CSV table of C-alpha atoms and ligand atoms in Angstrom, one decimal:
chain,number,residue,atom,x,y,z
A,1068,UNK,CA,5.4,29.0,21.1
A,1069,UNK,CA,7.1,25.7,20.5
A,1070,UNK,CA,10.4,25.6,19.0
A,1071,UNK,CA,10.3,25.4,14.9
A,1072,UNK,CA,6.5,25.9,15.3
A,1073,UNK,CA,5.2,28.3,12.3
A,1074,UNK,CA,1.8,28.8,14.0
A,1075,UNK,CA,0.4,26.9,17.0
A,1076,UNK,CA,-3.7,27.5,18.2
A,1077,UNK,CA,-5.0,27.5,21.3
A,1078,UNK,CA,-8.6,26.2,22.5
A,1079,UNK,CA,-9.9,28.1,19.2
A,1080,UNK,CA,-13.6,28.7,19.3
A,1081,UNK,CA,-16.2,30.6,17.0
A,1082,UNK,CA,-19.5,31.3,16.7
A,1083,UNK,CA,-21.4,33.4,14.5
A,1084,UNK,CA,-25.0,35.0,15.6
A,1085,UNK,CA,-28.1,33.2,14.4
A,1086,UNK,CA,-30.6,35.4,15.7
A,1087,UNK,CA,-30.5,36.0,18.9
A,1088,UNK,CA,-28.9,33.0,19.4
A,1089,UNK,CA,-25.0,32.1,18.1
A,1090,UNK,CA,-24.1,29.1,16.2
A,1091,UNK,CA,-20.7,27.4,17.6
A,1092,UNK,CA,-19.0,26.2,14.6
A,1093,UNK,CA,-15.4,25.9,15.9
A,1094,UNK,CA,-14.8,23.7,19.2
A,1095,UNK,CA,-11.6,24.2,21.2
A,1096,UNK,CA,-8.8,23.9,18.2
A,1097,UNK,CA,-5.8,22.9,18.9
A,1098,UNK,CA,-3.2,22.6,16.4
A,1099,UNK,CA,-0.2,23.3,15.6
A,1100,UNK,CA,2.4,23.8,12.5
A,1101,UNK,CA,6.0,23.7,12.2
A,1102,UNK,CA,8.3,25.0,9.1
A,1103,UNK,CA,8.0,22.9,6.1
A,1104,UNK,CA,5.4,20.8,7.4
A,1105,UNK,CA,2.6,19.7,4.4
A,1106,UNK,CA,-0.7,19.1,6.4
A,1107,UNK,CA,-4.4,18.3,5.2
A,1108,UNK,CA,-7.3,19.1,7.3
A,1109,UNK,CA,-10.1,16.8,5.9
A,1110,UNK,CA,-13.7,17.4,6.7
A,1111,UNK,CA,-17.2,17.4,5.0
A,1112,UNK,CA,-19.1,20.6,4.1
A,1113,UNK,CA,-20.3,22.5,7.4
A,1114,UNK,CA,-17.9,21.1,9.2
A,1115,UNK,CA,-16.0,24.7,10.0
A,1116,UNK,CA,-13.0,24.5,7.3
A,1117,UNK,CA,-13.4,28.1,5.8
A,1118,UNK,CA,-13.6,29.4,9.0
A,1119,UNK,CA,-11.0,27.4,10.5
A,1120,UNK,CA,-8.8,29.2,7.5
A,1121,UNK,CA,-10.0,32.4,7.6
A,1122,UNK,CA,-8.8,32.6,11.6
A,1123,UNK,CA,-5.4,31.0,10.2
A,1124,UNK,CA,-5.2,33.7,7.4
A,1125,UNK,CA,-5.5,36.4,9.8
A,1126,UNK,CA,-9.3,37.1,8.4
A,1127,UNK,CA,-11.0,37.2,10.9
A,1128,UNK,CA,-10.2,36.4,14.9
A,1129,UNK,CA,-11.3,33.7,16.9
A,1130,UNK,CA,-14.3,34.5,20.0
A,1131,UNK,CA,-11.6,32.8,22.6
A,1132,UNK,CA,-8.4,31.1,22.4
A,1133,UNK,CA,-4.8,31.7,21.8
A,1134,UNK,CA,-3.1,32.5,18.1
A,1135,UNK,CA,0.5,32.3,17.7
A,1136,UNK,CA,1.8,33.0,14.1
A,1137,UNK,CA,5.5,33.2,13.0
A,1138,UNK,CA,5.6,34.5,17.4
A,1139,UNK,CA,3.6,37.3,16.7
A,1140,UNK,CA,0.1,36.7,19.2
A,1141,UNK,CA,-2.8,37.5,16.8
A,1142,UNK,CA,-5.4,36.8,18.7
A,1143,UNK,CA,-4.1,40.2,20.4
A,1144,UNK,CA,-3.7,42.4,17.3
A,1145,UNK,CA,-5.5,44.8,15.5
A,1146,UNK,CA,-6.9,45.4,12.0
A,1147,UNK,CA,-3.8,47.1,10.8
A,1148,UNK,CA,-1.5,44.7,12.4
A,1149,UNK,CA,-3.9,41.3,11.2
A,1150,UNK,CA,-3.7,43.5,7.5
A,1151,UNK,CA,0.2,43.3,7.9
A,1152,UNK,CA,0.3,39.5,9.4
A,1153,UNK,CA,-1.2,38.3,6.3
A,1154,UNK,CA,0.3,40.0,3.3
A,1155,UNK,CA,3.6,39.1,5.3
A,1156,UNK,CA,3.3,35.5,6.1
A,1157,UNK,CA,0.2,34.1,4.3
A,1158,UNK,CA,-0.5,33.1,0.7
A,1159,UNK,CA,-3.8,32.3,-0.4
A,1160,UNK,CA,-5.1,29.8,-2.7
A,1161,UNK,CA,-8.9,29.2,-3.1
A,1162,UNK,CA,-11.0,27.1,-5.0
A,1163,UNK,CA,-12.4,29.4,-7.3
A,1164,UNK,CA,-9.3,31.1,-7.9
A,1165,UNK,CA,-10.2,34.4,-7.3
A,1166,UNK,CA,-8.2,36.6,-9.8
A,1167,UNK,CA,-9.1,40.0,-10.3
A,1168,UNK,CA,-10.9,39.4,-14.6
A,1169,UNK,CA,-10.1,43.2,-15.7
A,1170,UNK,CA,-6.6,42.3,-15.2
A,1171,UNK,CA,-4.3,40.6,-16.9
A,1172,UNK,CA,-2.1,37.5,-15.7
A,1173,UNK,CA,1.0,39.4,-14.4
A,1174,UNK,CA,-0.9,42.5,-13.2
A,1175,UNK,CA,-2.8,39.9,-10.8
A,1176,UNK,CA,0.4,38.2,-9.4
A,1177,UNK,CA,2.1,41.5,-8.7
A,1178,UNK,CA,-0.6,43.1,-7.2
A,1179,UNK,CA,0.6,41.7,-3.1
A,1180,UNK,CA,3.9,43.1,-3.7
A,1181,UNK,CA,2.5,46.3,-4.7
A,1182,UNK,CA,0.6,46.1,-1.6
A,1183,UNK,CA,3.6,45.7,0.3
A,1184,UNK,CA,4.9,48.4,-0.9
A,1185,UNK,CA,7.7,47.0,-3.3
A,1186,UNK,CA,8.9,49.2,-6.4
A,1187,UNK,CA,6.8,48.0,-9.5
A,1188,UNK,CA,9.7,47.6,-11.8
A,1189,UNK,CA,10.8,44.8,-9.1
A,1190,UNK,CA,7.4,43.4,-8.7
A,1191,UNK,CA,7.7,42.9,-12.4
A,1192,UNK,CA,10.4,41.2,-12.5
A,1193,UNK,CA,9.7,38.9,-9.3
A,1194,UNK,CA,6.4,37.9,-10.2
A,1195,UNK,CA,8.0,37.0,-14.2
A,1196,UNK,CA,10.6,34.7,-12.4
A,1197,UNK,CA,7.5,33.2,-10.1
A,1198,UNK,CA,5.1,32.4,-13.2
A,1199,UNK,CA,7.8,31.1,-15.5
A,1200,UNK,CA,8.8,28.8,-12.7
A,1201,UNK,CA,4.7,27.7,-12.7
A,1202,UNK,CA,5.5,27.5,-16.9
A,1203,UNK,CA,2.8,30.6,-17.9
A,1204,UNK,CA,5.9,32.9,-19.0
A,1205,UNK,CA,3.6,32.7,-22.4
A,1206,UNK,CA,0.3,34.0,-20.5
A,1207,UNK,CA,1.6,37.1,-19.0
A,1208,UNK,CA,-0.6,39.5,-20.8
A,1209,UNK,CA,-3.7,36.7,-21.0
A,1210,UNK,CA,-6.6,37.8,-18.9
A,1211,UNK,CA,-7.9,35.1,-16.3
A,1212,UNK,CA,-10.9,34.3,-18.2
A,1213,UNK,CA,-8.8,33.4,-21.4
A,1214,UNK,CA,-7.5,30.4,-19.8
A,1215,UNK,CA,-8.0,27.3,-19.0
A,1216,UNK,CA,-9.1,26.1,-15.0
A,1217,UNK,CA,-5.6,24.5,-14.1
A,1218,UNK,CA,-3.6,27.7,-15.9
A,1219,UNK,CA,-5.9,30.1,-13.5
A,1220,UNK,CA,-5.1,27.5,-10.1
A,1221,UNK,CA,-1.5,27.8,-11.0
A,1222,UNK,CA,-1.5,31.9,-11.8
A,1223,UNK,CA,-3.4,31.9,-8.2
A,1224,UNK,CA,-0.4,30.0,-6.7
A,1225,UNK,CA,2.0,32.1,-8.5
A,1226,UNK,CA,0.3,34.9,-6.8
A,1227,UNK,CA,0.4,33.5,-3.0
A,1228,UNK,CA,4.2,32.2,-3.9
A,1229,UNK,CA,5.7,35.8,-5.1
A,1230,UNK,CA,5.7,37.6,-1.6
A,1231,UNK,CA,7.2,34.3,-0.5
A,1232,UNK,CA,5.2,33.5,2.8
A,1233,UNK,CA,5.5,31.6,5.3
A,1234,UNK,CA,2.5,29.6,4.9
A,1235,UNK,CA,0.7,28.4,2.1
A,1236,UNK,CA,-2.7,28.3,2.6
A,1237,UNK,CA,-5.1,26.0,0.0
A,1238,UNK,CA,-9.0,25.8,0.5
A,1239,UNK,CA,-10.2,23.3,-1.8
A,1240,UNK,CA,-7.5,23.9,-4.2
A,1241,UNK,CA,-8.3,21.3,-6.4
A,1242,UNK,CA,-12.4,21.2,-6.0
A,1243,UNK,CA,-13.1,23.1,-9.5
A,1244,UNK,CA,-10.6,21.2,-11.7
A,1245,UNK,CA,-11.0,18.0,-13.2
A,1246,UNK,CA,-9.0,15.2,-11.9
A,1247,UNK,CA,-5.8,15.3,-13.9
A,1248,UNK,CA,-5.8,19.0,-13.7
A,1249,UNK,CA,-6.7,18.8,-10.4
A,1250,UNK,CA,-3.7,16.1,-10.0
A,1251,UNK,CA,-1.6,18.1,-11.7
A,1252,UNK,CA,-2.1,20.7,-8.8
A,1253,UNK,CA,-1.0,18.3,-6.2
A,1254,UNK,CA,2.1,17.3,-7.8
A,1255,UNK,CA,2.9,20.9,-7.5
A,1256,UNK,CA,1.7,21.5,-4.1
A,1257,UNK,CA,4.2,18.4,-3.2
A,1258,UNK,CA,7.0,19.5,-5.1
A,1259,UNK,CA,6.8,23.0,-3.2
A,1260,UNK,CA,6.6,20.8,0.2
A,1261,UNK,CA,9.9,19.3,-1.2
A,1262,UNK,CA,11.6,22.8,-1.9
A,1263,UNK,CA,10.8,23.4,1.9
A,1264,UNK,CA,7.2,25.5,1.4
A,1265,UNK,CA,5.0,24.8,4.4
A,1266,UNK,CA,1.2,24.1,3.0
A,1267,UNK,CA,-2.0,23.6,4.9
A,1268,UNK,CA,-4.3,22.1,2.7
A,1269,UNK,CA,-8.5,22.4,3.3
A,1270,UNK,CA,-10.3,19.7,1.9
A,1271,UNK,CA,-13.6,17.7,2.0
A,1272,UNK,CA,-11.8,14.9,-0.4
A,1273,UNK,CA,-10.5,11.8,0.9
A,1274,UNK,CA,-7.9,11.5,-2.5
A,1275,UNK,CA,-6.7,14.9,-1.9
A,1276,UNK,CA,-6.3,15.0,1.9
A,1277,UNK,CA,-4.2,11.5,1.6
A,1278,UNK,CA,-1.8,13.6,-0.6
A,1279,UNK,CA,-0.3,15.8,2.0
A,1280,UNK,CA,2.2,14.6,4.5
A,1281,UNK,CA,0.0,14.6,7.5
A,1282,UNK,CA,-3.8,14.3,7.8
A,1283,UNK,CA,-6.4,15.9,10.1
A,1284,UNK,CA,-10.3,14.9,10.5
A,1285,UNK,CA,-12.7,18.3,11.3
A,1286,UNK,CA,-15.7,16.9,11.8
A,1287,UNK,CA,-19.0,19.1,13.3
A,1288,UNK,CA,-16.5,21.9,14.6
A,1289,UNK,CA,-13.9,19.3,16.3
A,1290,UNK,CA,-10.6,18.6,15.1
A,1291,UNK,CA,-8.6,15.1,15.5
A,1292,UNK,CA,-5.7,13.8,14.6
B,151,ADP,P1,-16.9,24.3,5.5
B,151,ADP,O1,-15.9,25.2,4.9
B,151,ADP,O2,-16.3,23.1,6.2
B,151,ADP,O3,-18.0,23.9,4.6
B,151,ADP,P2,-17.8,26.6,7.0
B,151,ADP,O4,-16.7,27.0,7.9
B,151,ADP,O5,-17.9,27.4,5.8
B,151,ADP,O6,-17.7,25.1,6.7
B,151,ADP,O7,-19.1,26.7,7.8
B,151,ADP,C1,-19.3,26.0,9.0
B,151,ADP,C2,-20.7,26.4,9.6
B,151,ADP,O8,-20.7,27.8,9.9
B,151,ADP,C3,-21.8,26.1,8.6
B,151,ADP,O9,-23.0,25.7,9.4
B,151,ADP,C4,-22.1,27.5,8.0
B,151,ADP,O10,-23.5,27.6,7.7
B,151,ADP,C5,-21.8,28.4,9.2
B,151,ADP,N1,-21.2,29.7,8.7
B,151,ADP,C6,-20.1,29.9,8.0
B,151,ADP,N2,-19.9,31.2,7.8
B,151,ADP,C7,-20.9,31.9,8.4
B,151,ADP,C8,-21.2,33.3,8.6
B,151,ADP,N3,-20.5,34.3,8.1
B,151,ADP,N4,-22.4,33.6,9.3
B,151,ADP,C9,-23.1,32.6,9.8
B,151,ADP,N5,-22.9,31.3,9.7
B,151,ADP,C10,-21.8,30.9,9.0
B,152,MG,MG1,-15.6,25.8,2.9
């Protein structure tokens, strides 16, 4: 792996059967991220982004190529060790949010430490320090669904900041939110990029991508620079 490089990919490809067939949906990836890098990969729908992140996230594994994250090979690892590589260096953010409605604000945002085996009482108080610092010390005992889109986006990113990973990763962070919430959202993403968070954004928006420091074009399984 190159020096300061976070993750690096190889000639990536994918496919997924279509009957006895296989669709390729990922052409010969190559990219690579360093440490505090901010990067947007912009493409339209089909293009491959979820798939393209759920390799990154250690979600699923590539058909060929090389994966190189924080110099552990993942392309060459197992469940249990791909289970590890993401609750270790990965935080999720998604469009839709996806908190867990049954419980409430803080139990959602302490749940990948408890994962990870830390003590609950420190879990507490990590993911208090992580959601006042996102401004919802008032929502801790607020179930998702009893608040508003841009409050649920930023408990989401309080949950993939409190294990503090390496890598931030976004898929369409912004594409249920109206714009100024949806603005409000970048503004964050870039003042994290300032503190020295590395983010890899996925989107098919033009407005969004140009927010990041760098910008990458997936288009029909092919990514450019
Ligand atoms: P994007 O996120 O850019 O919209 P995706 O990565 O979700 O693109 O999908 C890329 C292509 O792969 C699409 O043609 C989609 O239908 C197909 N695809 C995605 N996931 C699967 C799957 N699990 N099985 C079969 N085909 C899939
Ligand atoms: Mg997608």
């Amino acid at each position: 792996m190159s020096e300061h490089a976070l993750l690096e990919l190889k000639n990536i490809n994918k496919s997924y059967p279509l009957g006895s067939e296989k669709l390729q949906v990922l052409f010969d990836i190559n990219l690579t991220v360093h440490k505090s890098e901010f990067i947007a990969v912009r493409g339209p729908s089909g293009s491959g982004k979820s798939t393209l992140m759920n390799i990154i996230g250690c979600m699923d594994t590539a058909d060929t190529g090389e994966y190189f994250l924080a110099d552990e090979a993942v392309h060459l690892a197992d469940d249990k060790t791909m289970t590890r590589l993401r609750n270790r260096h990965i935080g999720f953010i998604f469009q839709k949010y996806q908190l867990i409605n049954k419980y409430d604000v803080l139990q959602n945002v302490i749940m990948p430490l408890l994962i990870r085996g830390v003590p609950r009482a420190e879990a507490i108080e990590r993911a208090k320090v992580t959601l006042a610092m996102l401004g919802l010390e008032n929502r801790l005992k607020h179930k998702p669904n009893e608040l508003s889109g841009g409050q649920q986006q930023r408990v989401s990113i309080a949950r993939a900041l409190v294990g503090e990973p390496d890598l931030l990763l976004a898929d369409e962070p912004t594409g249920a939110l109206d714009s100024k919430t949806g603005e409000d959202v970048l503004t964050l993403f870039k003042e994290l990029h300032s503190q020295g968070h590395t983010i890899l954004m996925i989107t098919h928006d033009a407005y969004v991508g140009a927010q990041a420091q760098k910008e990458l074009h997936i288009i029909d399984g092919k990514l450019y620079e």
